[in-house]
Coordinates of N, CA and C in Angstrom, one line a residue:
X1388 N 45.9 128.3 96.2 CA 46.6 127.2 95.6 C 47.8 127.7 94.7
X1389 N 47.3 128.7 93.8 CA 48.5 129.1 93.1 C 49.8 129.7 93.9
X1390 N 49.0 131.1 95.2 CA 50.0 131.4 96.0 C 50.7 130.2 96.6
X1391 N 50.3 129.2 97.3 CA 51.2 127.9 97.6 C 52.2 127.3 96.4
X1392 N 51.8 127.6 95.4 CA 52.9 126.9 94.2 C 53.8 127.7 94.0
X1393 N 53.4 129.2 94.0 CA 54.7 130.0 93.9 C 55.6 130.2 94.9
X1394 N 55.0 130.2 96.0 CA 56.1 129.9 97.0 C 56.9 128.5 97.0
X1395 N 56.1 127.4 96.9 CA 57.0 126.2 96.6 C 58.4 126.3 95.9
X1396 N 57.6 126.9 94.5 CA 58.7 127.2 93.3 C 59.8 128.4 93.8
X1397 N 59.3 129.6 94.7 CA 60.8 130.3 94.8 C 61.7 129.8 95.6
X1398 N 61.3 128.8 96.9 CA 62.1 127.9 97.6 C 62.7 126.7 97.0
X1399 N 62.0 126.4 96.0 CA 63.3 125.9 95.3 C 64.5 126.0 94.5
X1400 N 64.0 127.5 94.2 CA 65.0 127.8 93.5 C 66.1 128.6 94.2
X1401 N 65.8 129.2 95.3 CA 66.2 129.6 96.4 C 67.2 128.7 96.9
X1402 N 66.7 127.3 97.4 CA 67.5 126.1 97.7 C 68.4 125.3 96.3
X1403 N 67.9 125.9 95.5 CA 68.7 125.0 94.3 C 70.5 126.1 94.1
X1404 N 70.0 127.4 94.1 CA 71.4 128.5 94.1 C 72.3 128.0 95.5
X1405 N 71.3 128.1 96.6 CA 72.2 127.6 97.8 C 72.8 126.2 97.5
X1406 N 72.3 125.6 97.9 CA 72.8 124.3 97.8 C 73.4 123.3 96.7
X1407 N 72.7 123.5 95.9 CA 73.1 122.9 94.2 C 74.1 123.7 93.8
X1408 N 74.4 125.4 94.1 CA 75.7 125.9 93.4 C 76.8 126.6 94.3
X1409 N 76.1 127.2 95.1 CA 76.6 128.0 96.6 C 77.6 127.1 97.6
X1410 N 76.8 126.1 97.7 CA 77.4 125.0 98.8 C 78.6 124.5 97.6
X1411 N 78.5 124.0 96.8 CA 79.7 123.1 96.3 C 80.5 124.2 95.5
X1412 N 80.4 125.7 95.4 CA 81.6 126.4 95.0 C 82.3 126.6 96.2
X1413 N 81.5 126.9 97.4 CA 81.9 127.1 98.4 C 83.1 125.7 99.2
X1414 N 83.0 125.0 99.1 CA 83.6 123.6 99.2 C 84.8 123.7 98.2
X1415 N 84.6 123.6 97.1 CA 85.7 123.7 95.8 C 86.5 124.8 96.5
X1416 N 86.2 126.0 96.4 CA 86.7 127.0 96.8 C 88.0 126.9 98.2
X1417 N 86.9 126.0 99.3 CA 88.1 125.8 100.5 C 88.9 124.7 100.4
X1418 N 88.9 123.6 99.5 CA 90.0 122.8 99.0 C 90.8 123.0 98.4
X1419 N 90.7 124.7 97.7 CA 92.0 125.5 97.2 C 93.2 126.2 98.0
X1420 N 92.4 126.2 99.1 CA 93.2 126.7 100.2 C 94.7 125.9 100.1
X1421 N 96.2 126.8 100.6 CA 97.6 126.3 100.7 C 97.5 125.4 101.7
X1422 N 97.9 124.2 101.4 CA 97.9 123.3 102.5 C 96.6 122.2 102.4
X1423 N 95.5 122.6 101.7 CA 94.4 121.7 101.7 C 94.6 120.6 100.2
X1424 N 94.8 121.9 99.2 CA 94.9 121.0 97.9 C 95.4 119.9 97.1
X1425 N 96.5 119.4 97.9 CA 97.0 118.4 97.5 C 96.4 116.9 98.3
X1426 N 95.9 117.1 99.6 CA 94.6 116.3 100.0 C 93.2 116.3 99.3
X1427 N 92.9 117.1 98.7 CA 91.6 117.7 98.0 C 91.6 116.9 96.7
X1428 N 93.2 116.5 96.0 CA 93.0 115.9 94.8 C 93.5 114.7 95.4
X1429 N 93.5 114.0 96.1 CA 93.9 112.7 96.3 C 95.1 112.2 96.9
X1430 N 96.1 113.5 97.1 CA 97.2 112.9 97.9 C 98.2 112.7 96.4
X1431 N 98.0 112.9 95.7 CA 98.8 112.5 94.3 C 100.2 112.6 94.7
X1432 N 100.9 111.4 94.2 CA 102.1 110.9 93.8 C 102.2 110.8 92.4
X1433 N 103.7 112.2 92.1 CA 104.0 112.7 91.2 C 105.5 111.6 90.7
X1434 N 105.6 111.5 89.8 CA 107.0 111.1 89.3 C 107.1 111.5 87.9
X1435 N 108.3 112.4 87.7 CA 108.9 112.6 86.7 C 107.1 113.7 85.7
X1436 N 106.4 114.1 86.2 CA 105.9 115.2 85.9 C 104.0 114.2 85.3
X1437 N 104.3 112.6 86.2 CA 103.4 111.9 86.0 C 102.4 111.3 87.1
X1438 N 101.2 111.5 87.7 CA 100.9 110.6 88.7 C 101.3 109.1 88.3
X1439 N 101.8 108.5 89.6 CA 101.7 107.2 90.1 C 101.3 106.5 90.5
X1440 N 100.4 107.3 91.0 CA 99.6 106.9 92.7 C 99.3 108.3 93.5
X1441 N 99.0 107.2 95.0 CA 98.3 108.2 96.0 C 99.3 107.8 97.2
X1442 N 98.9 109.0 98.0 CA 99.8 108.4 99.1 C 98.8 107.5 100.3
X1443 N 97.5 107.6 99.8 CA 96.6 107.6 100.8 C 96.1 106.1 100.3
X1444 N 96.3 105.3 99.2 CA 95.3 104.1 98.4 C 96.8 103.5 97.9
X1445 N 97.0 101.9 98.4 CA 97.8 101.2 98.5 C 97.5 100.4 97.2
X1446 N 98.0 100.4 95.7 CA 97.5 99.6 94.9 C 98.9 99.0 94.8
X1447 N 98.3 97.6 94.8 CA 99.5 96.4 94.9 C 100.3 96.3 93.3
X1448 N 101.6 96.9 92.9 CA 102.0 97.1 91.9 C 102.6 95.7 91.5
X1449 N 102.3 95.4 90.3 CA 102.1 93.7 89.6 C 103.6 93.8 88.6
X1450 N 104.5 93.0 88.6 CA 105.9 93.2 87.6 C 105.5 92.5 86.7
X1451 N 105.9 93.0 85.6 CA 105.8 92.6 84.2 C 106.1 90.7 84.1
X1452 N 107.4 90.7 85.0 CA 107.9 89.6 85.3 C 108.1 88.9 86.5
X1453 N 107.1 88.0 86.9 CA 107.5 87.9 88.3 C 108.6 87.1 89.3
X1454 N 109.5 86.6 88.1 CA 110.7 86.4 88.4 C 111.5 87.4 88.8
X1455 N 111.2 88.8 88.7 CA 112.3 89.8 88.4 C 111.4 90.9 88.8
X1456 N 111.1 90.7 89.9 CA 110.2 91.4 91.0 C 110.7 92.5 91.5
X1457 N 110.6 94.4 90.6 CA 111.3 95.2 91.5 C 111.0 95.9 92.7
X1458 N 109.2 95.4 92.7 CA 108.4 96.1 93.2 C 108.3 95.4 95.3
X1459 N 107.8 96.7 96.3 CA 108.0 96.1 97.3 C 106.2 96.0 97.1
X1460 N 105.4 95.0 98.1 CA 104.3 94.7 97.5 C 103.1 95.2 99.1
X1461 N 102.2 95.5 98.8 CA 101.3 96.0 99.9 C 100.7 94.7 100.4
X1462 N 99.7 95.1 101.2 CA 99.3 94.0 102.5 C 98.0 93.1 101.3
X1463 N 97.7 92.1 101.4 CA 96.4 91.4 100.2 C 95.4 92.4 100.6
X1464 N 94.7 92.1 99.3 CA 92.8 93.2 99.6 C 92.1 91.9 99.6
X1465 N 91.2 92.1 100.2 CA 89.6 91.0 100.2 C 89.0 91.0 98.4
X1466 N 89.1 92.2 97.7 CA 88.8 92.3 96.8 C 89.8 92.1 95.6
X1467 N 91.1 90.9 96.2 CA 91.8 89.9 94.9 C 90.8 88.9 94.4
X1468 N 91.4 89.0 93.2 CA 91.0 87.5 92.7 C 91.6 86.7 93.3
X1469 N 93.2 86.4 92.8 CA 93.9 85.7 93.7 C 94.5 85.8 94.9
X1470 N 95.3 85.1 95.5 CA 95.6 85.0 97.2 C 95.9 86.2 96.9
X1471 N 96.8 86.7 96.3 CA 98.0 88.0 96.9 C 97.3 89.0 96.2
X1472 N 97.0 89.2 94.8 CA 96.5 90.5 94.2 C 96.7 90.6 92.9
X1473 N 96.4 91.6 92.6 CA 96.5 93.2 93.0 C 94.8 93.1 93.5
X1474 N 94.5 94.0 94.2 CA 92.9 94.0 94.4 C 92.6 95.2 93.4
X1475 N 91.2 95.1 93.8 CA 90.7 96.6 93.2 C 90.5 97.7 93.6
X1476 N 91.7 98.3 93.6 CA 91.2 100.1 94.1 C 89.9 100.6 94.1
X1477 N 89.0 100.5 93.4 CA 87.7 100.8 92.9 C 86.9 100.2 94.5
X1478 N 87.3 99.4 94.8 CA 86.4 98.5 96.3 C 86.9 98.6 97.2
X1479 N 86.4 99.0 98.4 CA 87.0 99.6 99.6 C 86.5 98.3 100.3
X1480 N 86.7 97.5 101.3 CA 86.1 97.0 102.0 C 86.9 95.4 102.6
X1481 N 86.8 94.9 103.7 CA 87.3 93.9 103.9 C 86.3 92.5 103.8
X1482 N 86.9 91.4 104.3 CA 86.2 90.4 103.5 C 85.2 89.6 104.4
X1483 N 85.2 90.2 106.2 CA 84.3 90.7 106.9 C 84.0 89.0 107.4
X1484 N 85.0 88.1 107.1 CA 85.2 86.6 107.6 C 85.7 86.4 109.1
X1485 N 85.2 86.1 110.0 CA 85.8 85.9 111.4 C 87.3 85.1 111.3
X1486 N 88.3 84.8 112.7 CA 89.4 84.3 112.8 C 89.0 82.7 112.4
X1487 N 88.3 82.4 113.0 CA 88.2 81.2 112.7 C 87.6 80.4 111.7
X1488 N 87.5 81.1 110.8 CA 86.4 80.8 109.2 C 87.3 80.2 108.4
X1489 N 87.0 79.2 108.0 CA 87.5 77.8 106.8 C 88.3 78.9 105.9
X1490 N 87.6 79.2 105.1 CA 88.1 79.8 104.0 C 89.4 80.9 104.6
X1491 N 89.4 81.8 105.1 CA 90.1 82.9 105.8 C 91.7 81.9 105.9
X1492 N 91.2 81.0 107.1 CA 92.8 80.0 107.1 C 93.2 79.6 106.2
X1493 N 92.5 79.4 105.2 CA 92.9 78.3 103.9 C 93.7 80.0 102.9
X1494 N 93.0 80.8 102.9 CA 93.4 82.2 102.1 C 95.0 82.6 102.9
X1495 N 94.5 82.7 104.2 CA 96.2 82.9 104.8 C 97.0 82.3 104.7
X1496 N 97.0 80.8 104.9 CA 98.1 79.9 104.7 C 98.7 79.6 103.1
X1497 N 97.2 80.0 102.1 CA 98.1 80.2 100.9 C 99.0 81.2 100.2
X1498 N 98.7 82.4 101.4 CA 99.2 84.1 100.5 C 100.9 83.8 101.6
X1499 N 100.7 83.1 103.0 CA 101.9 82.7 103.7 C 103.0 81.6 103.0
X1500 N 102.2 80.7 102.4 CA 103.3 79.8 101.3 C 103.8 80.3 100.0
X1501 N 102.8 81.3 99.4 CA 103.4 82.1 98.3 C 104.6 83.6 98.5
X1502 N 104.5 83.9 99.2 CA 105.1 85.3 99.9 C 106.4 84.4 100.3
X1503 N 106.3 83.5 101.2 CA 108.0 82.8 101.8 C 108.6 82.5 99.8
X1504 N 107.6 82.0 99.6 CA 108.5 81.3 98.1 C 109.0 82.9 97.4
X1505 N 108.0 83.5 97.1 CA 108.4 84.6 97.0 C 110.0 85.6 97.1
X1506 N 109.8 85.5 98.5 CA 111.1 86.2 99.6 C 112.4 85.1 99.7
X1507 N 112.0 84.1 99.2 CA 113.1 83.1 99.9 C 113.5 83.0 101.1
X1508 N 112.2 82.7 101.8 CA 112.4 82.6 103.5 C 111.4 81.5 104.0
X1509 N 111.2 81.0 105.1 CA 110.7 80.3 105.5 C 109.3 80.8 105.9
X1510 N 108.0 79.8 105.5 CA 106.9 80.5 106.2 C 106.9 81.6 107.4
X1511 N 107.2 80.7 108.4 CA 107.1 81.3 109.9 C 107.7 82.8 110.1
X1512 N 108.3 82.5 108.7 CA 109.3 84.2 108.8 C 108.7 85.3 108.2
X1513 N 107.5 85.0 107.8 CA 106.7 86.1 107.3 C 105.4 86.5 108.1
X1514 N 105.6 88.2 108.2 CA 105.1 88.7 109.0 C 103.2 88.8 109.1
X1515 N 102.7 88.9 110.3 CA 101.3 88.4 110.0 C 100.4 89.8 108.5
X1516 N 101.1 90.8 108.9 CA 100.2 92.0 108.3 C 100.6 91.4 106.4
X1517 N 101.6 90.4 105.9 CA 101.6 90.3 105.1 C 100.5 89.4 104.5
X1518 N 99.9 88.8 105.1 CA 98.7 87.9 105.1 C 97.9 87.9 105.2
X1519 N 97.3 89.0 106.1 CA 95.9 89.4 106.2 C 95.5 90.7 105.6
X1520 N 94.3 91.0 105.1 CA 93.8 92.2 104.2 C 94.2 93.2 105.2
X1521 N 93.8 94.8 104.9 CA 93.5 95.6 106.0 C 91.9 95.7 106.4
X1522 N 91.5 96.2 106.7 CA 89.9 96.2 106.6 C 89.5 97.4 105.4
X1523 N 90.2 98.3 105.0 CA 89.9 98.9 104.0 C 90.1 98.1 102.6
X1524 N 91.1 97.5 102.6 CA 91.2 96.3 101.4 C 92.7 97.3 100.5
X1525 N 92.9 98.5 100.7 CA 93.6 99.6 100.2 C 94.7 100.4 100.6
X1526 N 95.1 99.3 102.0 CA 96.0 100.5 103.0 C 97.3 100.0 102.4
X1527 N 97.7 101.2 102.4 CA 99.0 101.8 101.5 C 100.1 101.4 102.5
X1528 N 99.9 101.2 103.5 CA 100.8 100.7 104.7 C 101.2 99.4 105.0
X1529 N 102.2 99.2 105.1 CA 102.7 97.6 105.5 C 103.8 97.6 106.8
X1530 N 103.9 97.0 107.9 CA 104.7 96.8 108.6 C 106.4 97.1 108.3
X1531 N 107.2 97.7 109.1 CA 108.6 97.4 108.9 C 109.3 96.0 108.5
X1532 N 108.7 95.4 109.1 CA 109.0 93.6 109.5 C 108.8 93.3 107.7
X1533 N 107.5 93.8 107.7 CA 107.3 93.5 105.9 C 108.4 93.6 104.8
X1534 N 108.5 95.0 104.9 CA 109.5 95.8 104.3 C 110.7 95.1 104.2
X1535 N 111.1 94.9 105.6 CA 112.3 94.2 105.6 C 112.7 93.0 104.5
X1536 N 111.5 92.6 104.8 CA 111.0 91.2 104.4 C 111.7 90.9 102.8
X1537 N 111.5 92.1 102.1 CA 111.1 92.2 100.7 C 112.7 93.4 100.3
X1538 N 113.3 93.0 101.0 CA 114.1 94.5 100.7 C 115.4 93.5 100.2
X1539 N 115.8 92.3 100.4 CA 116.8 91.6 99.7 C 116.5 91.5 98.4
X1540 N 115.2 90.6 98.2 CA 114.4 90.7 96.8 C 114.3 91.9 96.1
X1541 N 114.0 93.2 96.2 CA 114.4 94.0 95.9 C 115.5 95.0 95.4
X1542 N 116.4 94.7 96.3 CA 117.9 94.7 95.8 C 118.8 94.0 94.9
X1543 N 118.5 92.7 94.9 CA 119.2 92.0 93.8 C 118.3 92.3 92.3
X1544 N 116.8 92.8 92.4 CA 116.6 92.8 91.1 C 116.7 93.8 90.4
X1545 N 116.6 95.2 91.3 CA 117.0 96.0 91.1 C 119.2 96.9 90.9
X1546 N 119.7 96.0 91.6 CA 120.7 95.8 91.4 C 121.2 96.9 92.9
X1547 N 120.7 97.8 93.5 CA 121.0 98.4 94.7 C 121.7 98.0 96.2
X1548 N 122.5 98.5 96.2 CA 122.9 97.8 97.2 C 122.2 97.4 98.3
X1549 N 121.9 96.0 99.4 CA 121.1 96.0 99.9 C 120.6 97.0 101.3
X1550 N 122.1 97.5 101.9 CA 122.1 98.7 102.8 C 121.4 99.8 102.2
X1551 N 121.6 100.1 100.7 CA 121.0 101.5 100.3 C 119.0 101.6 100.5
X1552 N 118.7 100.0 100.1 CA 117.6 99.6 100.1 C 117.0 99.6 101.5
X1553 N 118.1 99.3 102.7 CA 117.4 99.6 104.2 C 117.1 100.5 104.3
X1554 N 118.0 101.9 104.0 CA 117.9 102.9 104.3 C 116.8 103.5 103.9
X1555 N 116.1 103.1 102.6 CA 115.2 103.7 101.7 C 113.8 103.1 102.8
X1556 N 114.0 102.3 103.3 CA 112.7 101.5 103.7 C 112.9 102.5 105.4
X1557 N 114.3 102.4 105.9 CA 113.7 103.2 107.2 C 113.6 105.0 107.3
X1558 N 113.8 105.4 105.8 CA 113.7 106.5 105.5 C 111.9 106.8 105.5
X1559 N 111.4 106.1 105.1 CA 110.1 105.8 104.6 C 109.0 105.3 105.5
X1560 N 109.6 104.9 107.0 CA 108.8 104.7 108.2 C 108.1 105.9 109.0
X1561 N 107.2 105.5 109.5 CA 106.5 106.8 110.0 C 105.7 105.8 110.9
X1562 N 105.4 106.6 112.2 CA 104.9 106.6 113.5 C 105.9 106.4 114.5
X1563 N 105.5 105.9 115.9 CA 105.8 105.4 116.7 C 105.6 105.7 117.9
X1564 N 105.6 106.7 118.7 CA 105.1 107.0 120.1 C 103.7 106.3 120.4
X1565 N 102.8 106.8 119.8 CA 101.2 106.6 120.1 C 100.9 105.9 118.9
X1566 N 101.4 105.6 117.7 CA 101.1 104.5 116.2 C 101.9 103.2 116.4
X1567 N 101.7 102.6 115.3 CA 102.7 101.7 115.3 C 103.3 102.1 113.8
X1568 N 104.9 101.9 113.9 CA 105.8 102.1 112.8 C 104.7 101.4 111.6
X1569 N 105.3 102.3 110.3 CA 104.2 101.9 109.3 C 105.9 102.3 108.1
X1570 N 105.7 101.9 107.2 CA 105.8 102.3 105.7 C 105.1 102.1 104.6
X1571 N 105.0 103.8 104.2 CA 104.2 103.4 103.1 C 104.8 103.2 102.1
X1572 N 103.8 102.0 101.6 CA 104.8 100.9 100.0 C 104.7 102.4 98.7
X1573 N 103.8 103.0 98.6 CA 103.9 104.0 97.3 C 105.1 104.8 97.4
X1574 N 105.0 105.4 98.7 CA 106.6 106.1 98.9 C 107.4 105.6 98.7
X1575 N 107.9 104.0 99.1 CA 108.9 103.2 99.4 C 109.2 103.0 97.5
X1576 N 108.1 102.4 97.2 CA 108.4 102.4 95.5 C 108.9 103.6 94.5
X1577 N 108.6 104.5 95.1 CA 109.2 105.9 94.5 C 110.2 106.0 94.5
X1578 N 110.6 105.6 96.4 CA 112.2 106.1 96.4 C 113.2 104.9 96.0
X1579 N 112.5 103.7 95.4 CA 113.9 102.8 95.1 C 113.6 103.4 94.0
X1580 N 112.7 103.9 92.9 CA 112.4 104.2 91.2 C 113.8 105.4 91.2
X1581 N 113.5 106.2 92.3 CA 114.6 107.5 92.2 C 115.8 106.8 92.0
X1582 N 116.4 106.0 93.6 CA 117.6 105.7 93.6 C 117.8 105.0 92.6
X1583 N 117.4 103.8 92.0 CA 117.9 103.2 90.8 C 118.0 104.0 89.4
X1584 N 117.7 105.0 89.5 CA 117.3 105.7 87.8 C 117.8 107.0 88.6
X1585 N 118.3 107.5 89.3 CA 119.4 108.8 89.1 C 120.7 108.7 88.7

């Protein structure tokens, strides 16, 4: 019985060096690797010697004023309080409601009537990805069509010319052969923060 306990006990402690310190220095260790560690901490978005964000977690940036909106805005999360947002970064997840669910239509057609008022455009002119969550509730990504969408409003509040603002949004697209075109809103918000403030 005793010999059974001491072996128990050196296998754990055996397993506790491996696994409890071995395994996760060993891990720490290959997320230091060149090329790994800026994935390793989150993708961080730096400005002016500050995180802002991530490039990888889409948090819907809220203006002080929402008359005077400089911000371009991400897709809604399942996890808003209200129609549009901001959700909670902290909650990953979609709101797991079929196409045809009461509430789902009634949530799209209100985040579609707020976003036109928003943009100063007509419902029908707003694009679907601006209306529906992603299924992660977090994706940093919005359509071109979006972007576009938001890039006059953007310009006038920020004062940029509205070409310089195209440019910034098709500077900021990414995919296309095998994806579909995407821009990410954290990048996109960076680079009007640059251009307006250099």
């Amino acid at each position: 019985m005793v010999r059974q306990a001491l072996a128990g006990l050196r296998l754990l402690l055996v397993a506790t060096v491996l696994l409890g310190i071995g395994y996760p220095m060993a891990v720490w260790g290959i997320s230091r690797v060149p090329g790994l560690a800026a994935h390793a901490e989150g993708s961080q978005v730096v400005v002016d010697g500050r995180v802002v964000g991530s490039s990888l977690i889409g948090i819907d940036p809220v203006a002080a004023d929402a008359a005077r909106d400089p911000f371009f805005h991400t897709r809604p999360s399942a996890s808003a309080e209200g129609s549009l947002g901001p959700g909670d970064p902290a909650t990953s997840g979609g709101s797991n409601r079929g196409g045809f669910n009461d509430d789902l239509l009634a949530a799209v057609q209100e985040r579609r009537t707020a976003i036109a008022a928003r943009e100063g455009v007509a419902p029908d002119a707003v694009p679907a990805d601006a209306v529906t969550a992603s299924a992660s509730g977090v994706d940093p990504h919005i359509s071109p069509d979006y972007a576009r969408l938001q890039a006059p409003r953007v310009a006038k509040v920020t004062g940029l010319p509205l070409a310089e603002v195209h440019r910034l949004v098709a500077d900021c697209e990414r995919g296309g052969l095998l994806a579909p075109r995407t821009v990410n809103v954290t990048t996109l918000n960076v680079a009007v923060h640059d251009a307006r403030f250099r």
